[in-house]
Coordinates of C-alpha atoms and ligand atoms in Angstrom, one line a residue:
X1 CA 22.0 -32.2 -91.5
X2 CA 23.8 -32.0 -88.2
X3 CA 27.3 -33.5 -88.1
X4 CA 28.2 -35.9 -85.3
X5 CA 31.1 -38.1 -84.2
X6 CA 30.2 -41.5 -82.8
X7 CA 33.2 -42.6 -80.8
X8 CA 32.5 -46.3 -80.6
X9 CA 30.9 -48.8 -82.9
X10 CA 27.2 -49.3 -82.3
X11 CA 24.9 -52.3 -83.2
X12 CA 24.4 -52.2 -87.0
X13 CA 20.7 -51.2 -86.9
X14 CA 21.5 -48.3 -84.6
X15 CA 24.3 -47.0 -86.9
X16 CA 21.8 -47.3 -89.8
X17 CA 19.3 -45.1 -87.8
X18 CA 22.0 -42.6 -87.0
X19 CA 23.1 -42.4 -90.7
X20 CA 19.5 -41.5 -91.7
X21 CA 19.4 -38.6 -89.3
X22 CA 22.9 -37.2 -89.2
X23 CA 26.1 -36.8 -91.1
X24 CA 27.7 -39.3 -88.8
X25 CA 31.4 -40.2 -88.5
X26 CA 31.5 -43.9 -87.5
X27 CA 34.3 -45.9 -85.9
X28 CA 34.2 -49.0 -88.0
X29 CA 37.1 -50.7 -86.3
X30 CA 35.9 -49.8 -82.9
X31 CA 39.3 -48.3 -82.1
X32 CA 39.6 -46.8 -78.6
X33 CA 40.2 -43.1 -79.4
X34 CA 42.7 -41.2 -77.3
X35 CA 41.6 -37.8 -75.9
X36 CA 43.6 -35.9 -78.6
X37 CA 42.0 -38.1 -81.3
X38 CA 38.5 -37.3 -80.0
X39 CA 39.4 -33.6 -80.2
X40 CA 40.8 -34.0 -83.7
X41 CA 37.9 -36.2 -85.0
X42 CA 35.2 -33.8 -83.6
X43 CA 36.4 -30.8 -85.7
X44 CA 33.3 -29.4 -87.5
X45 CA 30.9 -31.6 -85.5
X46 CA 27.8 -30.3 -83.7
X47 CA 27.7 -33.1 -81.2
X48 CA 29.5 -36.3 -80.0
X49 CA 27.9 -39.6 -79.1
X50 CA 30.3 -40.7 -76.4
X51 CA 30.7 -43.9 -74.5
X52 CA 31.8 -44.7 -71.0
X53 CA 35.3 -45.5 -72.4
X54 CA 35.8 -41.9 -73.4
X55 CA 37.4 -39.9 -70.6
X56 CA 35.9 -36.4 -71.2
X57 CA 37.8 -34.5 -68.5
X58 CA 38.0 -30.7 -68.3
X59 CA 41.1 -30.6 -70.4
X60 CA 39.6 -32.5 -73.2
X61 CA 36.3 -30.7 -73.0
X62 CA 38.0 -27.3 -73.1
X63 CA 39.9 -28.3 -76.3
X64 CA 36.7 -29.4 -78.2
X65 CA 35.8 -27.2 -81.1
X66 CA 33.2 -24.5 -80.3
X67 CA 30.8 -26.2 -82.8
X68 CA 30.2 -29.1 -80.3
X69 CA 27.1 -28.4 -78.3
X70 CA 26.2 -31.8 -76.9
X71 CA 27.8 -34.9 -75.5
X72 CA 25.2 -37.7 -75.7
X73 CA 26.6 -40.4 -73.5
X74 CA 25.8 -44.0 -74.5
X75 CA 25.3 -45.0 -70.8
X76 CA 23.2 -44.2 -67.8
X77 CA 26.4 -43.4 -65.9
X78 CA 28.2 -40.2 -66.8
X79 CA 31.2 -40.4 -64.4
X80 CA 33.4 -40.3 -67.6
X81 CA 32.4 -36.7 -68.3
X82 CA 33.3 -33.6 -66.3
X83 CA 29.8 -32.1 -66.1
X84 CA 31.0 -28.7 -64.7
X85 CA 33.5 -28.3 -67.5
X86 CA 30.9 -29.1 -70.0
X87 CA 28.4 -26.7 -68.5
X88 CA 31.0 -23.9 -68.5
X89 CA 31.6 -24.4 -72.2
X90 CA 27.8 -24.5 -72.7
X91 CA 27.8 -28.1 -73.8
X92 CA 24.8 -30.2 -72.8
X93 CA 25.4 -33.7 -71.5
X94 CA 22.7 -36.4 -71.8
X95 CA 22.5 -40.0 -70.7
X96 CA 20.3 -43.1 -71.3
X97 CA 18.3 -43.8 -68.2
X98 CA 15.5 -46.4 -67.8
X99 CA 16.3 -48.5 -70.8
X100 CA 19.1 -50.5 -69.1
X101 CA 17.5 -50.9 -65.7
X102 CA 16.4 -54.5 -66.2
X103 CA 19.5 -55.8 -67.9
X104 CA 21.8 -54.2 -65.3
X105 CA 19.7 -55.4 -62.4
X106 CA 19.9 -59.0 -63.8
X107 CA 23.7 -58.7 -63.7
X108 CA 23.4 -57.2 -60.2
X109 CA 21.6 -60.4 -59.1
X110 CA 24.1 -62.6 -61.0
X111 CA 26.9 -60.9 -59.0
X112 CA 25.1 -61.6 -55.7
X113 CA 24.4 -65.3 -56.6
X114 CA 27.9 -65.8 -58.1
X115 CA 29.7 -64.4 -55.1
X116 CA 27.5 -66.1 -52.5
X117 CA 27.4 -69.5 -54.2
X118 CA 31.1 -69.6 -55.1
X119 CA 30.4 -69.7 -58.8
X120 CA 34.0 -68.8 -59.8
X121 CA 35.4 -71.8 -58.0
X122 CA 32.6 -74.1 -59.3
X123 CA 33.1 -73.0 -62.9
X124 CA 36.9 -73.6 -62.7
X125 CA 36.5 -77.1 -61.1
X126 CA 33.8 -78.1 -63.6
X127 CA 35.9 -76.9 -66.6
X128 CA 38.9 -78.9 -65.3
X129 CA 36.8 -81.9 -64.4
X130 CA 38.4 -81.6 -61.1
X131 CA 35.6 -82.2 -58.6
X132 CA 33.5 -84.8 -56.9
X133 CA 30.1 -84.3 -55.2
X134 CA 30.2 -84.4 -51.5
X135 CA 28.0 -83.1 -48.7
X136 CA 30.4 -80.3 -47.8
X137 CA 31.7 -79.5 -51.3
X138 CA 31.8 -75.8 -52.2
X139 CA 29.3 -74.8 -49.5
X140 CA 28.2 -71.3 -50.1
X141 CA 25.9 -68.7 -48.5
X142 CA 22.2 -69.1 -49.0
X143 CA 20.3 -66.0 -49.9
X144 CA 17.0 -66.8 -48.1
X145 CA 16.7 -64.7 -45.0
X146 CA 20.0 -62.9 -45.7
X147 CA 20.0 -59.1 -45.4
X148 CA 20.8 -57.2 -48.6
X149 CA 22.0 -53.7 -48.3
X150 CA 21.5 -51.6 -51.4
X151 CA 23.7 -48.5 -51.7
X152 CA 21.8 -46.2 -54.1
X153 CA 18.1 -47.1 -54.4
X154 CA 17.5 -45.6 -57.9
X155 CA 15.9 -47.5 -60.7
X156 CA 18.5 -50.3 -60.8
X157 CA 18.7 -50.6 -57.0
X158 CA 14.9 -50.8 -56.8
X159 CA 14.8 -53.6 -59.5
X160 CA 17.5 -55.5 -57.7
X161 CA 15.5 -55.1 -54.5
X162 CA 12.4 -56.5 -56.1
X163 CA 14.2 -59.6 -57.5
X164 CA 16.2 -60.2 -54.3
X165 CA 13.0 -60.0 -52.2
X166 CA 11.5 -62.7 -54.3
X167 CA 14.6 -64.8 -53.4
X168 CA 13.8 -64.3 -49.8
X169 CA 16.3 -61.6 -49.0
X170 CA 15.5 -58.9 -46.5
X171 CA 16.1 -55.5 -48.1
X172 CA 17.8 -52.5 -46.5
X173 CA 18.9 -49.3 -48.4
X174 CA 20.7 -46.0 -48.1
X175 CA 20.0 -43.1 -50.4
X176 CA 20.2 -39.4 -50.2
X177 CA 16.5 -39.4 -49.3
X178 CA 13.9 -41.9 -48.1
X179 CA 11.7 -43.3 -50.9
X180 CA 7.9 -43.3 -51.0
X181 CA 6.5 -46.5 -49.5
X182 CA 5.4 -47.5 -53.0
X183 CA 9.0 -47.4 -54.3
X184 CA 10.4 -48.8 -51.0
X185 CA 8.3 -52.0 -51.3
X186 CA 8.9 -52.8 -47.6
X187 CA 12.7 -52.1 -47.6
X188 CA 14.2 -50.5 -44.5
X189 CA 15.8 -47.0 -45.0
X190 CA 19.0 -46.1 -43.3
X191 CA 20.0 -42.4 -43.3
X192 CA 23.7 -43.2 -43.0
X193 CA 26.0 -45.4 -44.9
X194 CA 27.5 -46.7 -41.6
X195 CA 24.0 -47.9 -40.5
X196 CA 23.4 -49.6 -43.8
X197 CA 26.7 -51.3 -43.9
X198 CA 26.2 -52.7 -40.3
X199 CA 23.2 -54.7 -41.5
X200 CA 24.5 -55.7 -44.9
X201 CA 25.3 -59.4 -45.1
X202 CA 25.4 -58.7 -48.8
X203 CA 26.1 -55.2 -50.1
X204 CA 24.9 -54.2 -53.6
X205 CA 26.5 -51.0 -54.8
X206 CA 24.1 -49.3 -57.2
X207 CA 24.8 -45.6 -56.8
X208 CA 26.3 -43.3 -59.5
X209 CA 30.0 -42.4 -59.4
X210 CA 30.4 -38.7 -58.4
X211 CA 32.8 -36.6 -56.4
X212 CA 30.8 -37.6 -53.3
X213 CA 30.9 -41.4 -53.9
X214 CA 34.5 -41.9 -55.0
X215 CA 36.1 -44.5 -52.7
X216 CA 33.0 -44.5 -50.5
X217 CA 33.7 -48.2 -49.8
X218 CA 37.1 -47.9 -48.2
X219 CA 39.3 -49.1 -45.3
X220 CA 37.1 -47.3 -42.7
X221 CA 33.6 -48.0 -44.1
X222 CA 34.4 -51.7 -44.7
X223 CA 34.9 -52.1 -41.0
X224 CA 31.1 -51.4 -40.4
X225 CA 30.2 -54.5 -42.5
X226 CA 29.4 -57.7 -40.5
X227 CA 32.3 -60.2 -40.6
X228 CA 32.0 -62.4 -43.6
X229 CA 29.9 -60.0 -45.7
X230 CA 29.7 -60.2 -49.4
X231 CA 30.4 -57.0 -51.5
X232 CA 29.0 -56.6 -55.0
X233 CA 29.3 -53.7 -57.4
X234 CA 27.2 -53.2 -60.6
X235 CA 27.6 -49.4 -60.6
X236 CA 31.1 -48.0 -61.1
X237 CA 34.6 -49.1 -59.9
X238 CA 35.4 -45.6 -58.7
X239 CA 33.1 -46.1 -55.7
X240 CA 35.4 -48.8 -54.3
X241 CA 39.0 -48.4 -52.9
X242 CA 40.3 -51.7 -54.4
X243 CA 43.3 -52.0 -52.0
X244 CA 41.0 -51.8 -49.0
X245 CA 38.5 -54.4 -50.4
X246 CA 41.3 -56.8 -51.4
X247 CA 42.8 -56.4 -47.9
X248 CA 39.3 -57.2 -46.5
X249 CA 39.2 -60.4 -48.6
X250 CA 42.7 -61.3 -47.5
X251 CA 41.6 -61.0 -43.8
X252 CA 38.3 -62.8 -44.5
X253 CA 36.5 -59.8 -43.2
X254 CA 34.8 -60.0 -46.6
X255 CA 33.8 -63.5 -47.6
X256 CA 33.5 -62.9 -51.3
X257 CA 33.0 -60.1 -53.9
X258 CA 30.9 -60.0 -57.1
X259 CA 32.2 -57.3 -59.4
X260 CA 31.2 -56.1 -62.9
X261 CA 32.9 -52.7 -62.8
X262 CA 36.4 -51.5 -61.9
X263 CA 38.6 -48.5 -61.6
X264 CA 40.8 -48.1 -64.7
X265 CA 38.8 -50.6 -66.8
X266 CA 39.8 -52.9 -68.4
X267 CA 42.8 -53.2 -66.2
X268 CA 41.3 -54.4 -63.0
X269 CA 43.4 -54.6 -59.8
X270 CA 45.3 -57.9 -60.1
X271 CA 44.8 -58.4 -56.3
X272 CA 41.2 -59.6 -57.1
X273 CA 42.6 -62.4 -59.4
X274 CA 44.3 -64.2 -56.6
X275 CA 41.0 -64.6 -54.8
X276 CA 39.0 -67.7 -55.7
X277 CA 36.1 -66.0 -54.0
X278 CA 36.1 -63.1 -56.4
X279 CA 33.3 -63.5 -58.9
X280 CA 34.3 -61.1 -61.6
X281 CA 32.7 -60.0 -64.9
X282 CA 33.9 -57.7 -67.7
X283 CA 31.3 -54.8 -67.4
X284 CA 28.4 -56.7 -68.8
X285 CA 25.6 -54.7 -67.0
X286 CA 23.8 -53.5 -70.1
X287 CA 25.1 -56.1 -72.5
X288 CA 22.0 -57.6 -74.1
X289 CA 20.9 -56.9 -77.7
X290 CA 17.6 -55.4 -76.6
X291 CA 19.3 -53.1 -74.1
X292 CA 22.2 -52.0 -76.2
X293 CA 19.8 -51.2 -79.0
X294 CA 17.5 -49.2 -76.8
X295 CA 20.5 -47.3 -75.3
X296 CA 21.9 -46.4 -78.7
X297 CA 18.5 -45.4 -80.0
X298 CA 18.0 -43.2 -76.9
X299 CA 21.4 -41.6 -77.3
X300 CA 20.5 -40.8 -80.9
X301 CA 17.1 -39.5 -79.9
X302 CA 18.7 -37.3 -77.3
X303 CA 20.9 -35.7 -80.0
X304 CA 17.9 -35.2 -82.3
X305 CA 15.7 -33.7 -79.6
X306 CA 18.5 -31.4 -78.5
X307 CA 19.3 -30.2 -82.1
X308 CA 15.6 -29.6 -82.8
X309 CA 14.5 -27.9 -79.5
X310 CA 17.7 -26.9 -77.7
X311 CA 16.5 -29.0 -74.8
X312 CA 16.5 -32.7 -73.9
X313 CA 14.7 -34.6 -71.2
X314 CA 17.8 -36.7 -70.5
X315 CA 20.1 -33.7 -69.9
X316 CA 22.2 -34.2 -66.8
X317 CA 24.0 -30.9 -66.5
Ligands
LIG401 C1 25.9 -47.7 -68.0 O1 25.1 -47.3 -68.8 O2 26.3 -46.8 -67.1 C2 26.4 -49.1 -68.0 O3 27.4 -49.3 -67.0 C3 26.8 -49.5 -69.3 O4 27.0 -50.8 -69.4

């Protein structure tokens, strides 16, 4: 039986599945392991089922025991893992694509609706019983006819586009390459970020975090947005320069933000908290029972496939 470390607690049924296949070291208290602790706990292990809260940087990877041959990340994103360092140490890295597309796109739409329709303020007033209906009370932005710019038209971006289109939004996108017309579904392609931003009444950030995308939304690029744009992020906090976005909120260049992901989670930049127009969620993208189950099962399957064949269809490095 292969020996694995599972760094975070999984749903019970998934841990039961893992226990049948591997000699698994579980984290019953769901403690957040430090990097030295991950190194210590992985002694004698053949693989690690990591989560997005594990920062597997080059230093940590280099100190892992040589027996570790795979990091199976319990997420579609793998910005928490230094892929090059893993490759150099001959460690495979896998992710969990597809299974979380729908759940994450749902949250992407919630962010757009919450930010455009002033949900944060509405929830607060309703909870405090501090409101009265009037014709001009909490007037927000209607989505019908509004241009939605999707940054990163992968699986999640395409699903958001599909739902947003049914809400009457007009879809624009920027990607490394133009999609086939079947995948595009009538959306307009922009070959530069600047062009996309200039037509984005609402921006939905859906691209992966990578060296190329860190702080892509910054002081300079924000200026290409129309005045009063709405910025939403369902991907990774690293893509946004928080100070620049908060400054844009202060100046009303940006009308509202809808965020589910942050740099340095869970310690989001406190500048967002002072803005009533910030609709903020605690990284709920994939948080449904169906999806978390499917993600964990896929992360386990990735380990099993890799141990059996030395290959894995969800290998990302
Ligand atoms: C992912 O899989 O990358 C999601 O952000 C997890 O919620």
